[in-house]
mmCIF file of C-alpha atoms in Angstrom:
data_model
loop_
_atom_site.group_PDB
_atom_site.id
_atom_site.type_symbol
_atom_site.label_atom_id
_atom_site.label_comp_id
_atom_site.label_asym_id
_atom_site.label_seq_id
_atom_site.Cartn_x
_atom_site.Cartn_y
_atom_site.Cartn_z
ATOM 1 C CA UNK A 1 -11.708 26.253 -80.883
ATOM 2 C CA UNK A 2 -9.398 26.988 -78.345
ATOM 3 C CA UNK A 3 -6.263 26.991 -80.794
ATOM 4 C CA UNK A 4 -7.182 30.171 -82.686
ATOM 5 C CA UNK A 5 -6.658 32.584 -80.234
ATOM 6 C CA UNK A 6 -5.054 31.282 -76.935
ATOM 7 C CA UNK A 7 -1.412 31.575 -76.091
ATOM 8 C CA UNK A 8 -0.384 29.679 -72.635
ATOM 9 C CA UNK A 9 3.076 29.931 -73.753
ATOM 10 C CA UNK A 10 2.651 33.914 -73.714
ATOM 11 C CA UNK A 11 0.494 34.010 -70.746
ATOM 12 C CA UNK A 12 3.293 34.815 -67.998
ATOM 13 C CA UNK A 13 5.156 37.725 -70.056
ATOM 14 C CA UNK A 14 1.712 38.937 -70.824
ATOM 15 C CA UNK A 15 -0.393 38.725 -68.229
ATOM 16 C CA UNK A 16 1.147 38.277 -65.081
ATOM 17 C CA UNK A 17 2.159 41.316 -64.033
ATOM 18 C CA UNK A 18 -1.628 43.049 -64.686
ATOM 19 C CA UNK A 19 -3.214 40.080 -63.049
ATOM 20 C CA UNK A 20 -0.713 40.516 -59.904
ATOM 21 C CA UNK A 21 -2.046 44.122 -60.119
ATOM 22 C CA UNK A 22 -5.427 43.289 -59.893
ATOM 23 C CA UNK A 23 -5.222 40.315 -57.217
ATOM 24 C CA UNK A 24 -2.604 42.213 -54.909
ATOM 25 C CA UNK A 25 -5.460 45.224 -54.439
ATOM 26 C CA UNK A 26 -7.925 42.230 -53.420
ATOM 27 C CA UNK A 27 -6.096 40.009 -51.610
ATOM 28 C CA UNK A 28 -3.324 42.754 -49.892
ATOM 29 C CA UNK A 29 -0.611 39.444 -49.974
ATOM 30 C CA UNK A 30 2.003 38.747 -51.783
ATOM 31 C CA UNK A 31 2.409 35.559 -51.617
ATOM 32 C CA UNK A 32 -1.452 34.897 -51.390
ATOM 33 C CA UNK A 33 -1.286 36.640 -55.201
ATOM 34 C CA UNK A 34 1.568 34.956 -56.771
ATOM 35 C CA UNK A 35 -0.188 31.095 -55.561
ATOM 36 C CA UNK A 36 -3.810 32.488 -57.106
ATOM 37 C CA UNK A 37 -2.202 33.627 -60.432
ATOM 38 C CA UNK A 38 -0.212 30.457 -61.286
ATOM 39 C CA UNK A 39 -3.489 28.680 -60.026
ATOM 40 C CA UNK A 40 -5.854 30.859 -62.318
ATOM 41 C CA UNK A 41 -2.921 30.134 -65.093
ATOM 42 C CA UNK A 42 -3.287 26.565 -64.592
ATOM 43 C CA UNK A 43 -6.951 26.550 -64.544
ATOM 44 C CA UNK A 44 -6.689 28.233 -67.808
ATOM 45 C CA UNK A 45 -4.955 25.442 -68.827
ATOM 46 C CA UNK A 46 -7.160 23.052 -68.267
ATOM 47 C CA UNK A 47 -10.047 24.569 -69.249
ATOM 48 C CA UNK A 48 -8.642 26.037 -72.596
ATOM 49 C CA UNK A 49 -11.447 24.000 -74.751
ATOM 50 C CA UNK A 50 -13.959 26.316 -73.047
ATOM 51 C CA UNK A 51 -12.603 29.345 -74.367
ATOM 52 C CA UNK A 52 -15.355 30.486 -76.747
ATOM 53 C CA UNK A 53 -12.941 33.277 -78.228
ATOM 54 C CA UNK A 54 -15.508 35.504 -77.620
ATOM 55 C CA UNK A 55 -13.794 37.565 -74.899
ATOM 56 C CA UNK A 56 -9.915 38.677 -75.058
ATOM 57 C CA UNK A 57 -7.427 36.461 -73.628
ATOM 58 C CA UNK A 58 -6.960 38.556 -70.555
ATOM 59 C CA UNK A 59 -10.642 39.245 -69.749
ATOM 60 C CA UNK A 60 -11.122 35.889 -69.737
ATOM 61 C CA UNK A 61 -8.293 34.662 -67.477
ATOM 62 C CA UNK A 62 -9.544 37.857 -65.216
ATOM 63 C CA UNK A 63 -12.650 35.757 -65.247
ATOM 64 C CA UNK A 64 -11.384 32.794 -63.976
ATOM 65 C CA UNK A 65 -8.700 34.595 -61.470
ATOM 66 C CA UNK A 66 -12.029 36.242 -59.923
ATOM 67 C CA UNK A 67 -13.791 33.202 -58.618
ATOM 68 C CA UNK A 68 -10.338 31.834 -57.306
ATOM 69 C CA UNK A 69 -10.227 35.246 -55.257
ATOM 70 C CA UNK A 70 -13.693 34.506 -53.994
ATOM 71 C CA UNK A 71 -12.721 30.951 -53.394
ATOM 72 C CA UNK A 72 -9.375 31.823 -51.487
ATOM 73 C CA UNK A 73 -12.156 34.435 -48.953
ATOM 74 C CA UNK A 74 -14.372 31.323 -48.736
ATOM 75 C CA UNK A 75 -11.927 29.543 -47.272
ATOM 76 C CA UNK A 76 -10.779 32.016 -45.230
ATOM 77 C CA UNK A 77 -13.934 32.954 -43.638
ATOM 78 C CA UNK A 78 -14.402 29.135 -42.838
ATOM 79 C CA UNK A 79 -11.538 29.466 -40.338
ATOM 80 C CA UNK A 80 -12.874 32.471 -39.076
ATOM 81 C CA UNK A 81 -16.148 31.083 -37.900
ATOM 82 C CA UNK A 82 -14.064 28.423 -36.080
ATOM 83 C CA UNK A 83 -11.512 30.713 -34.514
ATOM 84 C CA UNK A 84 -14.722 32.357 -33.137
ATOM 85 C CA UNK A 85 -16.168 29.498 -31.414
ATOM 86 C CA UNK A 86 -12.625 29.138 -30.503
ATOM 87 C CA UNK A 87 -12.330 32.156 -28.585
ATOM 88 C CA UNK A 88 -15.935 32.522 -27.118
ATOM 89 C CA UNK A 89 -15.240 29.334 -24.873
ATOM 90 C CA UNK A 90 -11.786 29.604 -24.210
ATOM 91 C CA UNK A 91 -10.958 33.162 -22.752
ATOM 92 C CA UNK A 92 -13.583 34.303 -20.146
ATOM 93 C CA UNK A 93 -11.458 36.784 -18.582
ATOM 94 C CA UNK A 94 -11.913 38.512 -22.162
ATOM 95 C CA UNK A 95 -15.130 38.916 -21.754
ATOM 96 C CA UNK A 96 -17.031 41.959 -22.995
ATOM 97 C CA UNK A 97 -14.904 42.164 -25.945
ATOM 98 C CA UNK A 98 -16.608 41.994 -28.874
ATOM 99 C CA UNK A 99 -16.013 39.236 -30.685
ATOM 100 C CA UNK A 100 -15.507 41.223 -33.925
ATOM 101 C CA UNK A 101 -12.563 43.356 -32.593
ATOM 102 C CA UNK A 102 -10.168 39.783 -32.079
ATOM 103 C CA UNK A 103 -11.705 38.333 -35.807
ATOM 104 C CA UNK A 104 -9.068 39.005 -38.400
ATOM 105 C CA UNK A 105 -10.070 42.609 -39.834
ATOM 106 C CA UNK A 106 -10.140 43.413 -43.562
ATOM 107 C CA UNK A 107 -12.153 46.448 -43.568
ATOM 108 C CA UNK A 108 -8.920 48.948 -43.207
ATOM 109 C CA UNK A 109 -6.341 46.392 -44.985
ATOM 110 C CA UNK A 110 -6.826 47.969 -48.621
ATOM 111 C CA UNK A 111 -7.798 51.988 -46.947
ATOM 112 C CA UNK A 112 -4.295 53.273 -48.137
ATOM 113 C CA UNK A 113 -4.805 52.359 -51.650
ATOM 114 C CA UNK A 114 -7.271 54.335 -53.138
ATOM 115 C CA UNK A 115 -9.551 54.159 -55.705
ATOM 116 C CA UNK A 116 -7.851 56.627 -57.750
ATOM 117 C CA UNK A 117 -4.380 54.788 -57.644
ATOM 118 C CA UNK A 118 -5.846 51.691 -58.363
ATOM 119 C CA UNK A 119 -7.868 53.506 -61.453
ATOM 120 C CA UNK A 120 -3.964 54.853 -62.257
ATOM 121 C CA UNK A 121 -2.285 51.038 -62.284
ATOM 122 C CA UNK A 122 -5.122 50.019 -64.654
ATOM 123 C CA UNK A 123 -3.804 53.406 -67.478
ATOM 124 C CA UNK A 124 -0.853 52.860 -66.782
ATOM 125 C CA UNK A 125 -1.185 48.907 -67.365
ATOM 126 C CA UNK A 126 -3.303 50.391 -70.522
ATOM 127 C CA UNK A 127 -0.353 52.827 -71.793
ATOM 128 C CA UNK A 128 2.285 49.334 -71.214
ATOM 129 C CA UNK A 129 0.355 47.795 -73.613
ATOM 130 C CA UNK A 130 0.665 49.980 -76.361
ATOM 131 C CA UNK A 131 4.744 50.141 -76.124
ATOM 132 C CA UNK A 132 6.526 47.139 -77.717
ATOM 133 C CA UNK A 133 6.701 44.475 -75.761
ATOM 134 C CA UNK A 134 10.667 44.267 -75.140
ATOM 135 C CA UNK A 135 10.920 48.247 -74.169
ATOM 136 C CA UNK A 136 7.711 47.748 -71.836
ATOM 137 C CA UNK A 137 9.615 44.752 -69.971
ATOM 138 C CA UNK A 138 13.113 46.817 -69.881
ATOM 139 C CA UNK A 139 10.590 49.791 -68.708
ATOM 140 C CA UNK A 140 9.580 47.735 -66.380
ATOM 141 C CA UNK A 141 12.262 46.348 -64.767
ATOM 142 C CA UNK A 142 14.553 50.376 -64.469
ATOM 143 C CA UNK A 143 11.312 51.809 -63.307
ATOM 144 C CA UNK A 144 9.044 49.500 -61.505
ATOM 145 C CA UNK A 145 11.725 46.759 -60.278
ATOM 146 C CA UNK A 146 14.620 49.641 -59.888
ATOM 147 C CA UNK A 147 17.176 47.204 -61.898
ATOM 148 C CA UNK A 148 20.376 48.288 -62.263
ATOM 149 C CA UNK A 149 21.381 50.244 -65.477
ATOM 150 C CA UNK A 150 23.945 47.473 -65.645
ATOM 151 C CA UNK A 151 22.102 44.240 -64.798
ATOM 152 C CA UNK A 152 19.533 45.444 -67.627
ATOM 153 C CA UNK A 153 22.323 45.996 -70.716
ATOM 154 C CA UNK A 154 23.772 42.196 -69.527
ATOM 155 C CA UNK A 155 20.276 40.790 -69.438
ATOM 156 C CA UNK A 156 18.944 42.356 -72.662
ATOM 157 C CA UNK A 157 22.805 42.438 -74.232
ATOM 158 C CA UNK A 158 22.709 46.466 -75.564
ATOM 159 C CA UNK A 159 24.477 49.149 -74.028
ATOM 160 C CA UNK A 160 23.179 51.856 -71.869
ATOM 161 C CA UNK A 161 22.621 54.392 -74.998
ATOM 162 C CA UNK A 162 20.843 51.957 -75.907
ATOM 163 C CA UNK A 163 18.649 51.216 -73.165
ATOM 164 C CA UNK A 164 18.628 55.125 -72.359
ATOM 165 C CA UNK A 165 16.891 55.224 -76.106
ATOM 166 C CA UNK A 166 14.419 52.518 -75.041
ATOM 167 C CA UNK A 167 13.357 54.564 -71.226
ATOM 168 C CA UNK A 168 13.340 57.905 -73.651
ATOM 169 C CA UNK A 169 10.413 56.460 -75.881
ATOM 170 C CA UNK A 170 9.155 54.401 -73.510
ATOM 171 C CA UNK A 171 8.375 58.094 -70.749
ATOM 172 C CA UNK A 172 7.668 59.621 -73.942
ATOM 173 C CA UNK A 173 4.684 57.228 -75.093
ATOM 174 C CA UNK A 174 3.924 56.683 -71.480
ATOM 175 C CA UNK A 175 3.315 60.141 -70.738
ATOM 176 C CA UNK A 176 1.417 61.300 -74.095
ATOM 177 C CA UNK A 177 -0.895 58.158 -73.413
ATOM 178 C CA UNK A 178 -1.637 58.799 -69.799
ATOM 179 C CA UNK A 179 -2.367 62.170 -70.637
ATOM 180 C CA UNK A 180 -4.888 61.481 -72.962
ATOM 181 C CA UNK A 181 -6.481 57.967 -70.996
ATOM 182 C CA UNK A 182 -5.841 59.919 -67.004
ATOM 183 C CA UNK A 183 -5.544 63.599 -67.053
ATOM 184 C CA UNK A 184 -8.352 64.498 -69.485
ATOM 185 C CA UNK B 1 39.832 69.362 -72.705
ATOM 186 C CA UNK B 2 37.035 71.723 -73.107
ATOM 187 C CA UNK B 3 34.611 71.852 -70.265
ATOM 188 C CA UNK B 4 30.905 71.709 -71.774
ATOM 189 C CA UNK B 5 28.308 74.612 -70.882
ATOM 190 C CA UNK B 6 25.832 74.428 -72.592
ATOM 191 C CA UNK B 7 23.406 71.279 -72.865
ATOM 192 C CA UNK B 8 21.536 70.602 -76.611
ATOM 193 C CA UNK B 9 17.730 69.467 -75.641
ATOM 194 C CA UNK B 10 18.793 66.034 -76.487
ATOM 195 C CA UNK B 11 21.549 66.300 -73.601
ATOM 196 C CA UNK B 12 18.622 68.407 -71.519
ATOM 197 C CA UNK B 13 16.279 65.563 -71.995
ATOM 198 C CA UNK B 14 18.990 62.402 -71.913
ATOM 199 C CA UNK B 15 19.926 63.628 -68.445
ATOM 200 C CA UNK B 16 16.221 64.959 -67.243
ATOM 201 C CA UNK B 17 15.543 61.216 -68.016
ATOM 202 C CA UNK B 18 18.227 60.139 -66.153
ATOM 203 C CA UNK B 19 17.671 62.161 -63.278
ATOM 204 C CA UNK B 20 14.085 60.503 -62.952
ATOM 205 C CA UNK B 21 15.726 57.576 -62.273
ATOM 206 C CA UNK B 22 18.581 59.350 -59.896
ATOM 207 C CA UNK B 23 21.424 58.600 -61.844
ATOM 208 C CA UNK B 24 21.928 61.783 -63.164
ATOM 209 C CA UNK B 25 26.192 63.202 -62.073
ATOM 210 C CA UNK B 26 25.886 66.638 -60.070
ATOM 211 C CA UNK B 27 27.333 69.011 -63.438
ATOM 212 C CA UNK B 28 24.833 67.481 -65.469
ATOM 213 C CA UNK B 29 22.261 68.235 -63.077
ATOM 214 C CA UNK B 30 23.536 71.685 -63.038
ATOM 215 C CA UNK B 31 23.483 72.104 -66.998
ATOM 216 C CA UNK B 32 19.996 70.964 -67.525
ATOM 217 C CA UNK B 33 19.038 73.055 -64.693
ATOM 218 C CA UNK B 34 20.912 75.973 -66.712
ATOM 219 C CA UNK B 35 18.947 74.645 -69.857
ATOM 220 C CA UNK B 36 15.643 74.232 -68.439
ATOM 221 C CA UNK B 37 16.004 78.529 -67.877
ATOM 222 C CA UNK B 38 16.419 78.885 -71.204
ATOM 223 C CA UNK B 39 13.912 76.557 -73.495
ATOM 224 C CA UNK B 40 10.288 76.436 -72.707
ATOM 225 C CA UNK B 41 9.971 72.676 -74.543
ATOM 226 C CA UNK B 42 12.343 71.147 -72.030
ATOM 227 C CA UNK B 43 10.634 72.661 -69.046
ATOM 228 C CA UNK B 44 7.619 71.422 -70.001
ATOM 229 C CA UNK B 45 9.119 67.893 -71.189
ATOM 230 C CA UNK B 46 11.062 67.843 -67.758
ATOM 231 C CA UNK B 47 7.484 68.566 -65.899
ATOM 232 C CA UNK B 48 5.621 65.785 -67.683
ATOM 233 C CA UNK B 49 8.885 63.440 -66.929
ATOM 234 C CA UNK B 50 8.633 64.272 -63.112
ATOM 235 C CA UNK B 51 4.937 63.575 -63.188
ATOM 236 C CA UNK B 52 5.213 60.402 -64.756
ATOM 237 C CA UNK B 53 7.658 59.660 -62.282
ATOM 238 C CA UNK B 54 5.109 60.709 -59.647
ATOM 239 C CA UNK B 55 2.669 58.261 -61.008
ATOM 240 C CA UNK B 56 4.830 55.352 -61.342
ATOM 241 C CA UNK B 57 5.470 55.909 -57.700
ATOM 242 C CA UNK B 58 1.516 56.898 -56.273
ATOM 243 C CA UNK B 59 0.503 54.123 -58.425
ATOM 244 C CA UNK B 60 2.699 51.664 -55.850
ATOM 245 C CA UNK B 61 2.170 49.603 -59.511
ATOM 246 C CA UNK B 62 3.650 46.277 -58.561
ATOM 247 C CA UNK B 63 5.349 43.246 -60.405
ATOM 248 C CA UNK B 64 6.853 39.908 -60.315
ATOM 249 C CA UNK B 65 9.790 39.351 -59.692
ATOM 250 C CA UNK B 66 11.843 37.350 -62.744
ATOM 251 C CA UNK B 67 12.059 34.435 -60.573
ATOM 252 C CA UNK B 68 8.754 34.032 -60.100
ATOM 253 C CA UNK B 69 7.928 34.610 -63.524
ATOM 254 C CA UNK B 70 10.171 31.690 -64.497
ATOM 255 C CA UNK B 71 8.493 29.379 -61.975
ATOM 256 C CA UNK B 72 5.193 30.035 -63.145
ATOM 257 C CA UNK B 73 6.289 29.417 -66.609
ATOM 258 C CA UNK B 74 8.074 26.058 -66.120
ATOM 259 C CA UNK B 75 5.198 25.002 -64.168
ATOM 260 C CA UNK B 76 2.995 25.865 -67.185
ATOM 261 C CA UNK B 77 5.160 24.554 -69.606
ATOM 262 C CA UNK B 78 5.081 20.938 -67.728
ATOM 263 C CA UNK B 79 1.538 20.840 -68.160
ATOM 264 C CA UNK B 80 1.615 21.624 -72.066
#
């Protein structure tokens, strides 16, 4: 079953940087995102005999990176109930506070980041997809990762005309497929 | 040596590309500058560049760092 259409070889060059995407808006942690992708990765793993085929590859690893995310706040809120009884018995000098202002606050973490950038990761995660795969990655890196011009032409062994070529088509696709996914 | 003064579009676009990425020398800026004036295609190829630069950087699109990348990968490949 699972051999037809899964590729856990492929899954980090595919996948991870649109699943980073999506966990860093939820979580608003680096670190916290990185552990709950190579944890929804391994998951994958494991459970690779339940993949029906009937979803694609990503949706279904979005699947499983979703109930870690709701795992990882589970856990979280756990300690906040405790740091509450924690703090209603020990400071009475405090008191009159609301409890809720000194509970760890997620309301605002996330305000910055609108809806409508988020909306604009997912095209533009879209429009990647549609490049070939080695000019997305060197697209990548110049634009999103601000490589040098230099460290890219060692790392991918072509010149800079060359990888001047690759950005060229790369904007060029990028900006004829946002136009028509975004703008309109 | 002859001193260029006039950009082709190709030149216009190579260094409008460039220049997204600020690595574009001060004459060249100057001589797409000079170029955009003059042909309507390049203005409007150098407006869609700059907005695409815009998004990349509203988006605050993120990634993983290589190293990172390779972790998760070896860690992957151990349990293959």
């Amino acid at each position: 079953m699972g051999e037809v259409t899964l590729h856990p070889e492929k899954w980090v060059d595919r996948y991870a940087d649109y699943l980073f995407n999506y966990t860093i808006v939820r979580v608003n942690d680096r670190i916290v995102a990185e552990d709950l992708i190579s944890e929804t990765f391994l998951a994958g793993l494991k459970s690779k005999d339940n993949f029906k085929g009937n979803a694609s590859e990503r949706t279904w690893l979005i699947s499983i990176l979703k109930r870690k995310i709701i795992d990882y706040y589970r856990k979280k809120n756990t300690q906040k109930a405790q740091a509450e009884v924690h703090i209603t018995y020990s400071d009475d000098e405090m008191e009159g506070d609301w409890l809720e202002e000194r509970v760890e606050d997620f309301s605002d973490q996330t305000a910055e980041d609108t809806l409508e950038n988020k909306e604009l990761r997912l095209a533009i995660f879209e429009c990647l997809d549609t490049l070939d795969e080695r000019h997305a990655d060197i697209f990548k890196l110049k634009t999103i990762q601000n490589y040098d011009t230099e460290a890219i032409c060692n790392e991918y062994n072509i010149t800079p005309s060359n990888l001047w070529v690759i950005i060229h088509r790369a904007r060029k696709a990028l900006m004829t497929c946002l136009k028509k996914h975004w703008l309109e | 040596m002859k001193i260029k003064i006039a950009f082709s579009c190709k030149e216009a676009a190579h260094a409008c590309d460039k220049h997204q990425y600020k690595e574009c020398s001060k004459s060249d800026r100057m001589l797409l500058q000079f170029h955009l004036v003059i042909c309507k295609l390049c203005r409007e190829y150098s407006t869609q560049n700059k907005r695409l630069t815009d998004f990349m950087n509203s988006s605050a699109i993120a990634t993983l760092s290589r190293e990172k990348k390779e972790a998760m990968k070896q860690q992957l490949r151990s349990y293959l």
